[in-house]
């Protein structure tokens, strides 16, 4: 088959790490007899420099016409880059929000996977880590408290502030379906996180998730209160497979989840909508402090490309091969500087990409 892949090289280390992920996709194409047609798309600082705005209408249309988009990070040094002297709506990050909104990406998925070889970076105790953990946080991205009406006002001489949290059953259903679909490709367990003992929006969340679960009899569903989930993530992260939650809870829990894995250069992410389209990108930023030095860790971007194979192109075998190659390269002792430890072999961005490609 032939897939159209939008490629946003981005800013800072973006072009370097995306180049390695494209190398990996080329190897996959060659090995599995598929074809990837790449289309370059400008976003963020690169788009400001070329077109005067962080995302053009044409770039958004091109992204929407692709089967999936692979993206490096965008943005520059927020203290020194001229991009940050522009009004807020013309800065690099405005392009990121615009592309997510323009493409209707309502779900964000962040895997938390602990590699045996990088256990030392995990802040949890050895007995808690056990054989490691492997789960994803699926966060609703376009509804809830961050998008509700808000105001600050004065009542009887006292200043008050109000934010509103609204969810419709449709908004809940569409992300729940995505989470169950993803659980079907994993260990078939969904933990839906809410605050149903207090919030009406959570009670609706729970009701709709229960309805969706009926279409997935193979998937085990449990409900967990968000305060308990925050504790369970550090007490026993092994229990989770897919954590499904609303926007604000997901914002907090996904950061907690990435912290327990320890290494920022290893964390991939996907922004999804209905169907198979997705935007795949590392969780980290554009690291302008190390850009152009061939030292950035390309693994988060390579693992994002692997998620694209699995969730947008249904190429599970190829995705497994990429994930296994990453594991093997770590086992063989290769490390970029951010994950370097004593006795390991230090490699640069390009060499890390090459070592992974060799193992696919
Ligand atoms: P950052 O994630 O870019 O960097 C934080 C630290 O981690 C830096 O020391 C950096 O060198 C290091 N680091 C990050 N990725 C690495 C990798 N792959 N390999 C090795 N080391 C790595 O965060 P920041 O410095 O706060 O932000 C820099 C720019 O990135 C800002 O303009 C910010 O707005 C932008 N940003 C973009 C995204 C995105 O595109 N989705 C996300 C977060 C930040």
mmCIF file of C-alpha atoms and ligand atoms in Angstrom:
data_model
loop_
_atom_site.group_PDB
_atom_site.id
_atom_site.type_symbol
_atom_site.label_atom_id
_atom_site.label_comp_id
_atom_site.label_asym_id
_atom_site.label_seq_id
_atom_site.Cartn_x
_atom_site.Cartn_y
_atom_site.Cartn_z
ATOM 1 C CA UNK A 1 0.000 0.000 0.000
ATOM 2 C CA UNK A 2 0.998 3.604 -0.345
ATOM 3 C CA UNK A 3 0.585 6.106 2.498
ATOM 4 C CA UNK A 4 0.854 9.874 2.299
ATOM 5 C CA UNK A 5 2.921 11.118 5.232
ATOM 6 C CA UNK A 6 3.045 14.815 6.066
ATOM 7 C CA UNK A 7 6.453 15.723 7.496
ATOM 8 C CA UNK A 8 6.861 18.743 9.748
ATOM 9 C CA UNK A 9 10.580 19.042 10.400
ATOM 10 C CA UNK A 10 10.050 21.911 12.818
ATOM 11 C CA UNK A 11 12.583 24.026 14.656
ATOM 12 C CA UNK A 12 15.645 23.501 16.858
ATOM 13 C CA UNK A 13 16.505 19.792 16.934
ATOM 14 C CA UNK A 14 13.326 19.041 14.913
ATOM 15 C CA UNK A 15 14.959 18.587 11.480
ATOM 16 C CA UNK A 16 17.702 16.348 12.966
ATOM 17 C CA UNK A 17 15.373 13.981 14.833
ATOM 18 C CA UNK A 18 12.753 13.843 12.062
ATOM 19 C CA UNK A 19 15.487 12.870 9.563
ATOM 20 C CA UNK A 20 16.241 9.799 11.706
ATOM 21 C CA UNK A 21 12.550 8.848 11.961
ATOM 22 C CA UNK A 22 12.237 9.140 8.151
ATOM 23 C CA UNK A 23 15.272 6.840 7.799
ATOM 24 C CA UNK A 24 13.419 4.325 9.959
ATOM 25 C CA UNK A 25 10.244 4.637 7.847
ATOM 26 C CA UNK A 26 12.303 4.139 4.668
ATOM 27 C CA UNK A 27 13.707 0.911 6.111
ATOM 28 C CA UNK A 28 10.189 -0.228 7.058
ATOM 29 C CA UNK A 29 8.947 0.556 3.521
ATOM 30 C CA UNK A 30 11.770 -1.467 2.032
ATOM 31 C CA UNK A 31 11.325 -4.415 4.407
ATOM 32 C CA UNK A 32 7.523 -4.630 4.347
ATOM 33 C CA UNK A 33 6.937 -3.631 0.702
ATOM 34 C CA UNK A 34 4.943 -0.503 1.530
ATOM 35 C CA UNK A 35 5.375 2.968 0.126
ATOM 36 C CA UNK A 36 5.499 6.241 2.061
ATOM 37 C CA UNK A 37 5.095 9.434 0.066
ATOM 38 C CA UNK A 38 6.468 12.340 2.068
ATOM 39 C CA UNK A 39 5.152 15.878 1.827
ATOM 40 C CA UNK A 40 7.012 18.614 3.706
ATOM 41 C CA UNK A 41 4.814 20.965 5.730
ATOM 42 C CA UNK A 42 5.995 24.177 7.397
ATOM 43 C CA UNK A 43 4.941 24.942 10.966
ATOM 44 C CA UNK A 44 6.173 27.108 13.819
ATOM 45 C CA UNK A 45 9.344 29.168 13.500
ATOM 46 C CA UNK A 46 10.258 27.695 10.106
ATOM 47 C CA UNK A 47 6.878 28.837 8.753
ATOM 48 C CA UNK A 48 7.241 32.304 10.325
ATOM 49 C CA UNK A 49 10.604 32.726 8.571
ATOM 50 C CA UNK A 50 9.298 31.519 5.194
ATOM 51 C CA UNK A 51 5.686 32.780 5.179
ATOM 52 C CA UNK A 52 5.354 35.334 8.008
ATOM 53 C CA UNK A 53 2.928 33.215 10.035
ATOM 54 C CA UNK A 54 3.267 30.021 12.091
ATOM 55 C CA UNK A 55 0.731 28.006 10.055
ATOM 56 C CA UNK A 56 -0.617 28.947 6.638
ATOM 57 C CA UNK A 57 -4.035 27.868 5.351
ATOM 58 C CA UNK A 58 -2.279 25.888 2.603
ATOM 59 C CA UNK A 59 -0.080 24.053 5.133
ATOM 60 C CA UNK A 60 -3.144 23.098 7.182
ATOM 61 C CA UNK A 61 -4.919 21.841 4.061
ATOM 62 C CA UNK A 62 -1.886 19.815 3.023
ATOM 63 C CA UNK A 63 -1.680 18.253 6.515
ATOM 64 C CA UNK A 64 -5.375 17.366 6.352
ATOM 65 C CA UNK A 65 -4.927 15.677 2.985
ATOM 66 C CA UNK A 66 -2.282 13.270 4.358
ATOM 67 C CA UNK A 67 -2.938 9.848 5.927
ATOM 68 C CA UNK A 68 -0.894 10.920 8.965
ATOM 69 C CA UNK A 69 1.606 13.597 9.959
ATOM 70 C CA UNK A 70 5.003 13.127 11.593
ATOM 71 C CA UNK A 71 6.297 16.153 13.413
ATOM 72 C CA UNK A 72 9.499 17.271 15.117
ATOM 73 C CA UNK A 73 9.101 19.869 17.850
ATOM 74 C CA UNK A 74 8.667 23.533 17.111
ATOM 75 C CA UNK A 75 9.672 26.746 18.851
ATOM 76 C CA UNK A 76 12.889 28.532 19.693
ATOM 77 C CA UNK A 77 14.686 29.968 22.687
ATOM 78 C CA UNK A 78 11.855 31.947 24.274
ATOM 79 C CA UNK A 79 14.269 34.582 25.714
ATOM 80 C CA UNK A 80 16.450 35.258 22.666
ATOM 81 C CA UNK A 81 14.600 34.206 19.509
ATOM 82 C CA UNK A 82 13.031 37.060 17.459
ATOM 83 C CA UNK A 83 9.924 34.829 17.043
ATOM 84 C CA UNK A 84 8.986 35.718 20.643
ATOM 85 C CA UNK A 85 8.976 39.460 19.931
ATOM 86 C CA UNK A 86 5.916 38.868 17.698
ATOM 87 C CA UNK A 87 2.339 39.135 18.991
ATOM 88 C CA UNK A 88 1.186 35.914 20.708
ATOM 89 C CA UNK A 89 -0.983 34.823 17.750
ATOM 90 C CA UNK A 90 2.032 34.909 15.400
ATOM 91 C CA UNK A 91 4.477 32.996 17.610
ATOM 92 C CA UNK A 92 5.530 29.392 16.848
ATOM 93 C CA UNK A 93 3.266 27.778 19.499
ATOM 94 C CA UNK A 94 0.184 29.468 17.988
ATOM 95 C CA UNK A 95 0.802 27.306 14.918
ATOM 96 C CA UNK A 96 0.799 24.175 17.074
ATOM 97 C CA UNK A 97 -2.552 25.027 18.646
ATOM 98 C CA UNK A 98 -3.947 25.986 15.224
ATOM 99 C CA UNK A 99 -2.938 22.720 13.556
ATOM 100 C CA UNK A 100 -4.378 20.623 16.403
ATOM 101 C CA UNK A 101 -7.617 22.575 16.297
ATOM 102 C CA UNK A 102 -7.741 22.771 12.493
ATOM 103 C CA UNK A 103 -7.334 19.015 12.167
ATOM 104 C CA UNK A 104 -9.903 18.334 14.912
ATOM 105 C CA UNK A 105 -7.452 16.340 17.048
ATOM 106 C CA UNK A 106 -9.417 15.709 20.223
ATOM 107 C CA UNK A 107 -7.388 12.943 21.820
ATOM 108 C CA UNK A 108 -3.795 12.957 22.993
ATOM 109 C CA UNK A 109 -2.024 9.707 23.689
ATOM 110 C CA UNK A 110 1.230 9.501 25.586
ATOM 111 C CA UNK A 111 2.862 6.151 26.264
ATOM 112 C CA UNK A 112 4.788 5.581 29.487
ATOM 113 C CA UNK A 113 7.176 2.704 28.954
ATOM 114 C CA UNK A 114 10.091 1.831 31.173
ATOM 115 C CA UNK A 115 13.054 0.290 29.383
ATOM 116 C CA UNK A 116 14.917 -2.293 31.440
ATOM 117 C CA UNK A 117 18.217 -0.661 30.355
ATOM 118 C CA UNK A 118 17.120 2.803 31.548
ATOM 119 C CA UNK A 119 15.709 1.722 34.898
ATOM 120 C CA UNK A 120 18.200 3.948 36.701
ATOM 121 C CA UNK A 121 16.427 7.049 35.312
ATOM 122 C CA UNK A 122 13.157 5.965 36.970
ATOM 123 C CA UNK A 123 12.619 7.741 40.299
ATOM 124 C CA UNK A 124 10.555 4.832 41.690
ATOM 125 C CA UNK A 125 11.897 2.114 44.006
ATOM 126 C CA UNK A 126 13.200 -1.132 42.473
ATOM 127 C CA UNK A 127 10.433 -3.220 44.123
ATOM 128 C CA UNK A 128 7.764 -0.939 42.624
ATOM 129 C CA UNK A 129 9.326 -1.027 39.144
ATOM 130 C CA UNK A 130 9.508 -4.847 39.147
ATOM 131 C CA UNK A 131 9.679 -5.990 35.481
ATOM 132 C CA UNK A 132 8.859 -2.481 34.308
ATOM 133 C CA UNK A 133 5.614 -0.954 33.127
ATOM 134 C CA UNK A 134 3.959 -0.143 29.816
ATOM 135 C CA UNK A 135 0.819 1.979 29.663
ATOM 136 C CA UNK A 136 -0.632 4.938 27.762
ATOM 137 C CA UNK A 137 -2.508 7.999 28.959
ATOM 138 C CA UNK A 138 -5.353 8.963 26.634
ATOM 139 C CA UNK A 139 -6.331 12.562 27.384
ATOM 140 C CA UNK A 140 -9.331 14.442 25.980
ATOM 141 C CA UNK A 141 -7.820 17.530 24.381
ATOM 142 C CA UNK A 142 -10.479 19.940 23.181
ATOM 143 C CA UNK A 143 -13.174 20.064 25.879
ATOM 144 C CA UNK A 144 -13.645 20.427 29.621
ATOM 145 C CA UNK A 145 -12.360 23.102 31.949
ATOM 146 C CA UNK A 146 -9.733 24.540 29.583
ATOM 147 C CA UNK A 147 -12.361 25.350 26.951
ATOM 148 C CA UNK A 148 -15.317 26.386 29.142
ATOM 149 C CA UNK A 149 -16.586 29.906 29.806
ATOM 150 C CA UNK A 150 -14.592 31.784 32.397
ATOM 151 C CA UNK A 151 -14.728 35.162 34.050
ATOM 152 C CA UNK A 152 -13.315 37.236 36.868
ATOM 153 C CA UNK A 153 -15.817 39.563 38.500
ATOM 154 C CA UNK A 154 -16.517 41.571 41.615
ATOM 155 C CA UNK A 155 -19.513 40.768 43.793
ATOM 156 C CA UNK A 156 -20.318 42.864 46.842
ATOM 157 C CA UNK A 157 -16.760 44.227 46.855
ATOM 158 C CA UNK A 158 -15.141 40.753 46.664
ATOM 159 C CA UNK A 159 -13.238 39.647 43.552
ATOM 160 C CA UNK A 160 -14.258 36.216 42.337
ATOM 161 C CA UNK A 161 -13.170 34.013 39.417
ATOM 162 C CA UNK A 162 -15.150 31.290 37.704
ATOM 163 C CA UNK A 163 -14.258 28.548 35.198
ATOM 164 C CA UNK A 164 -16.801 26.115 33.795
ATOM 165 C CA UNK A 165 -16.354 22.445 33.012
ATOM 166 C CA UNK A 166 -18.689 21.095 30.345
ATOM 167 C CA UNK A 167 -18.671 17.800 28.456
ATOM 168 C CA UNK A 168 -21.247 16.522 26.000
ATOM 169 C CA UNK A 169 -21.938 12.820 25.658
ATOM 170 C CA UNK A 170 -20.630 12.974 22.054
ATOM 171 C CA UNK A 171 -17.298 14.401 23.178
ATOM 172 C CA UNK A 172 -16.947 11.632 25.745
ATOM 173 C CA UNK A 173 -18.085 8.863 23.401
ATOM 174 C CA UNK A 174 -15.635 9.667 20.605
ATOM 175 C CA UNK A 175 -12.563 9.598 22.857
ATOM 176 C CA UNK A 176 -13.809 6.521 24.708
ATOM 177 C CA UNK A 177 -14.117 4.700 21.371
ATOM 178 C CA UNK A 178 -10.540 5.683 20.513
ATOM 179 C CA UNK A 179 -9.313 4.458 23.913
ATOM 180 C CA UNK A 180 -11.070 1.097 23.593
ATOM 181 C CA UNK A 181 -9.771 0.681 20.023
ATOM 182 C CA UNK A 182 -6.257 1.264 21.308
ATOM 183 C CA UNK A 183 -6.772 -1.127 24.240
ATOM 184 C CA UNK A 184 -7.745 -3.805 21.692
ATOM 185 C CA UNK A 185 -4.247 -3.464 20.199
ATOM 186 C CA UNK A 186 -2.632 -3.648 23.645
ATOM 187 C CA UNK A 187 -3.384 -5.540 26.878
ATOM 188 C CA UNK A 188 -7.146 -4.974 26.606
ATOM 189 C CA UNK A 189 -7.680 -2.989 29.766
ATOM 190 C CA UNK A 190 -9.107 0.530 30.128
ATOM 191 C CA UNK A 191 -8.942 2.505 33.370
ATOM 192 C CA UNK A 192 -11.342 5.421 33.074
ATOM 193 C CA UNK A 193 -10.383 8.205 35.467
ATOM 194 C CA UNK A 194 -12.904 10.713 36.798
ATOM 195 C CA UNK A 195 -14.180 12.410 39.951
ATOM 196 C CA UNK A 196 -17.664 10.890 39.814
ATOM 197 C CA UNK A 197 -18.107 11.165 43.592
ATOM 198 C CA UNK A 198 -18.255 14.962 43.176
ATOM 199 C CA UNK A 199 -18.689 16.168 39.588
ATOM 200 C CA UNK A 200 -21.728 15.848 37.328
ATOM 201 C CA UNK A 201 -19.471 15.952 34.259
ATOM 202 C CA UNK A 202 -17.639 12.903 35.676
ATOM 203 C CA UNK A 203 -20.897 11.047 36.295
ATOM 204 C CA UNK A 204 -21.819 11.591 32.637
ATOM 205 C CA UNK A 205 -18.282 10.545 31.659
ATOM 206 C CA UNK A 206 -18.669 7.280 33.580
ATOM 207 C CA UNK A 207 -22.143 6.575 32.116
ATOM 208 C CA UNK A 208 -20.996 7.081 28.504
ATOM 209 C CA UNK A 209 -17.786 5.068 28.997
ATOM 210 C CA UNK A 210 -19.898 2.196 30.378
ATOM 211 C CA UNK A 211 -22.098 2.358 27.263
ATOM 212 C CA UNK A 212 -19.090 2.302 24.913
ATOM 213 C CA UNK A 213 -17.585 -0.624 26.859
ATOM 214 C CA UNK A 214 -20.551 -2.805 25.854
ATOM 215 C CA UNK A 215 -19.198 -2.820 22.283
ATOM 216 C CA UNK A 216 -15.842 -4.143 23.521
ATOM 217 C CA UNK A 217 -16.597 -7.287 25.555
ATOM 218 C CA UNK A 218 -12.935 -8.378 25.382
ATOM 219 C CA UNK A 219 -11.733 -5.210 27.112
ATOM 220 C CA UNK A 220 -11.689 -5.057 30.901
ATOM 221 C CA UNK A 221 -12.983 -1.693 32.145
ATOM 222 C CA UNK A 222 -12.363 -0.215 35.557
ATOM 223 C CA UNK A 223 -13.228 3.236 36.909
ATOM 224 C CA UNK A 224 -10.829 5.071 39.196
ATOM 225 C CA UNK A 225 -11.114 8.396 40.977
ATOM 226 C CA UNK A 226 -8.454 10.862 39.859
ATOM 227 C CA UNK A 227 -6.940 11.336 43.332
ATOM 228 C CA UNK A 228 -6.531 7.582 43.664
ATOM 229 C CA UNK A 229 -5.035 7.377 40.145
ATOM 230 C CA UNK A 230 -2.411 9.995 41.023
ATOM 231 C CA UNK A 231 -1.362 7.746 43.925
ATOM 232 C CA UNK A 232 -1.563 4.481 41.981
ATOM 233 C CA UNK A 233 0.752 5.827 39.257
ATOM 234 C CA UNK A 234 3.614 5.942 41.757
ATOM 235 C CA UNK A 235 2.440 3.042 43.965
ATOM 236 C CA UNK A 236 1.887 0.431 41.251
ATOM 237 C CA UNK A 237 2.157 1.687 37.634
ATOM 238 C CA UNK A 238 2.235 -1.922 36.363
ATOM 239 C CA UNK A 239 -1.535 -2.220 36.866
ATOM 240 C CA UNK A 240 -2.340 0.144 33.962
ATOM 241 C CA UNK A 241 -2.768 -0.418 30.237
ATOM 242 C CA UNK A 242 -4.875 2.463 28.826
ATOM 243 C CA UNK A 243 -5.760 5.345 31.173
ATOM 244 C CA UNK A 244 -8.688 7.269 29.688
ATOM 245 C CA UNK A 245 -9.445 10.675 31.124
ATOM 246 C CA UNK A 246 -10.708 14.205 30.565
ATOM 247 C CA UNK A 247 -8.626 17.239 29.696
ATOM 248 C CA UNK A 248 -7.408 18.669 33.017
ATOM 249 C CA UNK A 249 -6.996 15.331 34.804
ATOM 250 C CA UNK A 250 -5.102 14.100 31.728
ATOM 251 C CA UNK A 251 -2.864 17.167 31.669
ATOM 252 C CA UNK A 252 -1.686 16.413 35.190
ATOM 253 C CA UNK A 253 -1.620 12.609 35.024
ATOM 254 C CA UNK A 254 0.235 12.469 31.688
ATOM 255 C CA UNK A 255 3.034 14.622 33.118
ATOM 256 C CA UNK A 256 3.190 12.430 36.207
ATOM 257 C CA UNK A 257 3.286 9.354 33.950
ATOM 258 C CA UNK A 258 6.147 10.710 31.832
ATOM 259 C CA UNK A 259 8.103 11.629 34.957
ATOM 260 C CA UNK A 260 8.054 8.056 36.231
ATOM 261 C CA UNK A 261 9.811 6.853 33.053
ATOM 262 C CA UNK A 262 12.567 9.396 33.652
ATOM 263 C CA UNK A 263 13.948 10.219 30.197
ATOM 264 C CA UNK A 264 12.462 13.051 28.120
ATOM 265 C CA UNK A 265 14.291 12.061 24.918
ATOM 266 C CA UNK A 266 12.420 8.729 24.872
ATOM 267 C CA UNK A 267 8.800 9.879 25.116
ATOM 268 C CA UNK A 268 6.563 9.756 22.072
ATOM 269 C CA UNK A 269 3.023 11.074 21.647
ATOM 270 C CA UNK A 270 0.084 11.079 19.243
ATOM 271 C CA UNK A 271 -2.820 13.439 18.722
ATOM 272 C CA UNK A 272 -5.821 11.647 17.246
ATOM 273 C CA UNK A 273 -9.346 12.153 15.995
ATOM 274 C CA UNK A 274 -11.995 9.766 14.658
ATOM 275 C CA UNK A 275 -10.743 7.288 12.094
ATOM 276 C CA UNK A 276 -7.086 6.539 11.548
ATOM 277 C CA UNK A 277 -5.562 10.000 10.998
ATOM 278 C CA UNK A 278 -3.054 11.130 13.620
ATOM 279 C CA UNK A 279 -0.322 13.688 14.273
ATOM 280 C CA UNK A 280 2.712 12.004 15.805
ATOM 281 C CA UNK A 281 5.418 13.902 17.665
ATOM 282 C CA UNK A 282 7.906 13.587 20.510
ATOM 283 C CA UNK A 283 6.665 14.835 23.909
ATOM 284 C CA UNK A 284 9.722 17.041 24.350
ATOM 285 C CA UNK A 285 10.323 20.500 22.901
ATOM 286 C CA UNK A 286 12.698 21.733 20.212
ATOM 287 C CA UNK A 287 15.701 21.881 22.570
ATOM 288 C CA UNK A 288 17.327 24.953 20.944
ATOM 289 C CA UNK A 289 20.222 24.628 23.421
ATOM 290 C CA UNK A 290 21.488 21.515 21.613
ATOM 291 C CA UNK A 291 20.203 22.147 18.052
ATOM 292 C CA UNK A 292 22.548 21.472 15.137
ATOM 293 C CA UNK A 293 25.086 19.601 17.279
ATOM 294 C CA UNK A 294 24.106 16.053 16.294
ATOM 295 C CA UNK A 295 23.622 15.112 19.957
ATOM 296 C CA UNK A 296 19.803 15.086 20.321
ATOM 297 C CA UNK A 297 18.141 11.791 21.107
ATOM 298 C CA UNK A 298 15.981 10.809 18.104
ATOM 299 C CA UNK A 299 14.259 7.883 19.887
ATOM 300 C CA UNK A 300 11.088 9.748 20.959
ATOM 301 C CA UNK A 301 10.507 10.741 17.327
ATOM 302 C CA UNK A 302 11.315 7.245 16.048
ATOM 303 C CA UNK A 303 8.838 5.783 18.573
ATOM 304 C CA UNK A 304 6.270 8.368 17.392
ATOM 305 C CA UNK A 305 6.778 7.050 13.841
ATOM 306 C CA UNK A 306 6.236 3.539 15.220
ATOM 307 C CA UNK A 307 2.921 4.686 16.750
ATOM 308 C CA UNK A 308 1.975 6.089 13.353
ATOM 309 C CA UNK A 309 2.607 2.682 11.773
ATOM 310 C CA UNK A 310 0.492 0.964 14.430
ATOM 311 C CA UNK A 311 -2.417 3.333 14.887
ATOM 312 C CA UNK A 312 -2.751 5.108 11.503
ATOM 313 C CA UNK A 313 -1.494 2.472 9.044
ATOM 314 C CA UNK A 314 -2.437 -0.720 10.917
ATOM 315 C CA UNK A 315 1.141 -2.000 10.427
ATOM 316 C CA UNK A 316 1.487 -3.702 13.796
ATOM 317 C CA UNK A 317 4.258 -6.059 12.702
ATOM 318 C CA UNK A 318 6.403 -3.199 11.422
ATOM 319 C CA UNK A 319 5.706 -1.151 14.577
ATOM 320 C CA UNK A 320 6.739 -4.142 16.716
ATOM 321 C CA UNK A 321 9.951 -4.397 14.671
ATOM 322 C CA UNK A 322 10.786 -0.705 15.250
ATOM 323 C CA UNK A 323 10.032 -0.965 18.997
ATOM 324 C CA UNK A 324 12.172 -4.108 19.216
ATOM 325 C CA UNK A 325 15.030 -2.389 17.347
ATOM 326 C CA UNK A 326 14.970 0.487 19.867
ATOM 327 C CA UNK A 327 15.077 -1.998 22.746
ATOM 328 C CA UNK A 328 17.940 -3.895 21.115
ATOM 329 C CA UNK A 329 20.005 -0.775 20.505
ATOM 330 C CA UNK A 330 19.701 0.093 24.208
ATOM 331 C CA UNK A 331 20.582 -3.494 25.150
ATOM 332 C CA UNK A 332 23.648 -3.234 22.903
ATOM 333 C CA UNK A 333 24.781 -0.271 24.978
ATOM 334 C CA UNK A 334 24.288 2.656 22.569
ATOM 335 C CA UNK A 335 23.282 5.916 24.265
ATOM 336 C CA UNK A 336 22.852 9.540 23.239
ATOM 337 C CA UNK A 337 24.268 11.972 25.767
ATOM 338 C CA UNK A 338 20.930 12.567 27.586
ATOM 339 C CA UNK A 339 20.649 8.887 28.587
ATOM 340 C CA UNK A 340 24.372 8.164 28.841
ATOM 341 C CA UNK A 341 25.654 6.146 31.786
ATOM 342 C CA UNK A 342 28.987 4.630 32.727
ATOM 343 C CA UNK A 343 30.303 1.853 30.501
ATOM 344 C CA UNK A 344 27.883 2.624 27.630
ATOM 345 C CA UNK A 345 28.811 3.675 24.067
ATOM 346 C CA UNK A 346 28.065 7.358 23.405
ATOM 347 C CA UNK A 347 26.601 8.053 19.948
ATOM 348 C CA UNK A 348 25.204 11.096 18.149
ATOM 349 C CA UNK A 349 21.766 11.608 16.634
ATOM 350 C CA UNK A 350 22.619 10.163 13.210
ATOM 351 C CA UNK A 351 24.495 7.162 14.550
ATOM 352 C CA UNK A 352 21.622 6.331 16.926
ATOM 353 C CA UNK A 353 19.283 6.408 13.906
ATOM 354 C CA UNK A 354 21.636 4.184 11.887
ATOM 355 C CA UNK A 355 22.017 1.644 14.735
ATOM 356 C CA UNK A 356 18.204 1.390 15.012
ATOM 357 C CA UNK A 357 17.732 1.058 11.237
ATOM 358 C CA UNK A 358 20.296 -1.779 11.161
ATOM 359 C CA UNK A 359 18.240 -3.703 13.738
ATOM 360 C CA UNK A 360 14.873 -3.508 11.933
HETATM 361 P P1 LIG B 1 12.650 21.113 25.743
HETATM 362 O O1 LIG B 1 11.875 19.843 25.890
HETATM 363 O O2 LIG B 1 12.904 21.556 24.350
HETATM 364 O O3 LIG B 1 14.041 20.975 26.482
HETATM 365 C C1 LIG B 1 14.176 20.710 27.876
HETATM 366 C C2 LIG B 1 15.566 20.083 28.125
HETATM 367 O O4 LIG B 1 15.567 18.744 27.617
HETATM 368 C C3 LIG B 1 16.695 20.814 27.389
HETATM 369 O O5 LIG B 1 17.840 20.779 28.198
HETATM 370 C C4 LIG B 1 16.915 19.991 26.151
HETATM 371 O O6 LIG B 1 18.249 20.056 25.657
HETATM 372 C C5 LIG B 1 16.571 18.587 26.629
HETATM 373 N N1 LIG B 1 16.009 17.752 25.543
HETATM 374 C C6 LIG B 1 14.765 17.847 25.014
HETATM 375 N N2 LIG B 1 14.617 16.952 24.037
HETATM 376 C C7 LIG B 1 15.774 16.278 23.949
HETATM 377 C C8 LIG B 1 16.235 15.223 23.106
HETATM 378 N N3 LIG B 1 15.487 14.674 22.146
HETATM 379 N N4 LIG B 1 17.506 14.784 23.279
HETATM 380 C C9 LIG B 1 18.268 15.301 24.234
HETATM 381 N N5 LIG B 1 17.896 16.279 25.064
HETATM 382 C C10 LIG B 1 16.668 16.778 24.911
HETATM 383 O O7 LIG B 1 11.858 22.233 26.555
HETATM 384 P P2 LIG B 1 12.072 23.814 26.633
HETATM 385 O O8 LIG B 1 13.548 24.102 26.660
HETATM 386 O O9 LIG B 1 11.234 24.268 27.720
HETATM 387 O O10 LIG B 1 11.457 24.384 25.280
HETATM 388 C C11 LIG B 1 12.218 24.713 24.116
HETATM 389 C C12 LIG B 1 11.271 25.140 22.987
HETATM 390 O O11 LIG B 1 10.431 24.023 22.641
HETATM 391 C C13 LIG B 1 10.328 26.278 23.392
HETATM 392 O O12 LIG B 1 10.201 27.137 22.287
HETATM 393 C C14 LIG B 1 9.010 25.573 23.675
HETATM 394 O O13 LIG B 1 7.905 26.414 23.464
HETATM 395 C C15 LIG B 1 9.063 24.459 22.635
HETATM 396 N N6 LIG B 1 8.211 23.290 22.925
HETATM 397 C C16 LIG B 1 7.599 22.726 21.845
HETATM 398 C C17 LIG B 1 6.812 21.613 22.023
HETATM 399 C C18 LIG B 1 6.177 20.992 20.803
HETATM 400 O O14 LIG B 1 6.580 21.268 19.694
HETATM 401 N N7 LIG B 1 5.196 20.124 20.967
HETATM 402 C C19 LIG B 1 6.676 21.028 23.284
HETATM 403 C C20 LIG B 1 7.337 21.618 24.388
HETATM 404 C C21 LIG B 1 8.124 22.758 24.173
#
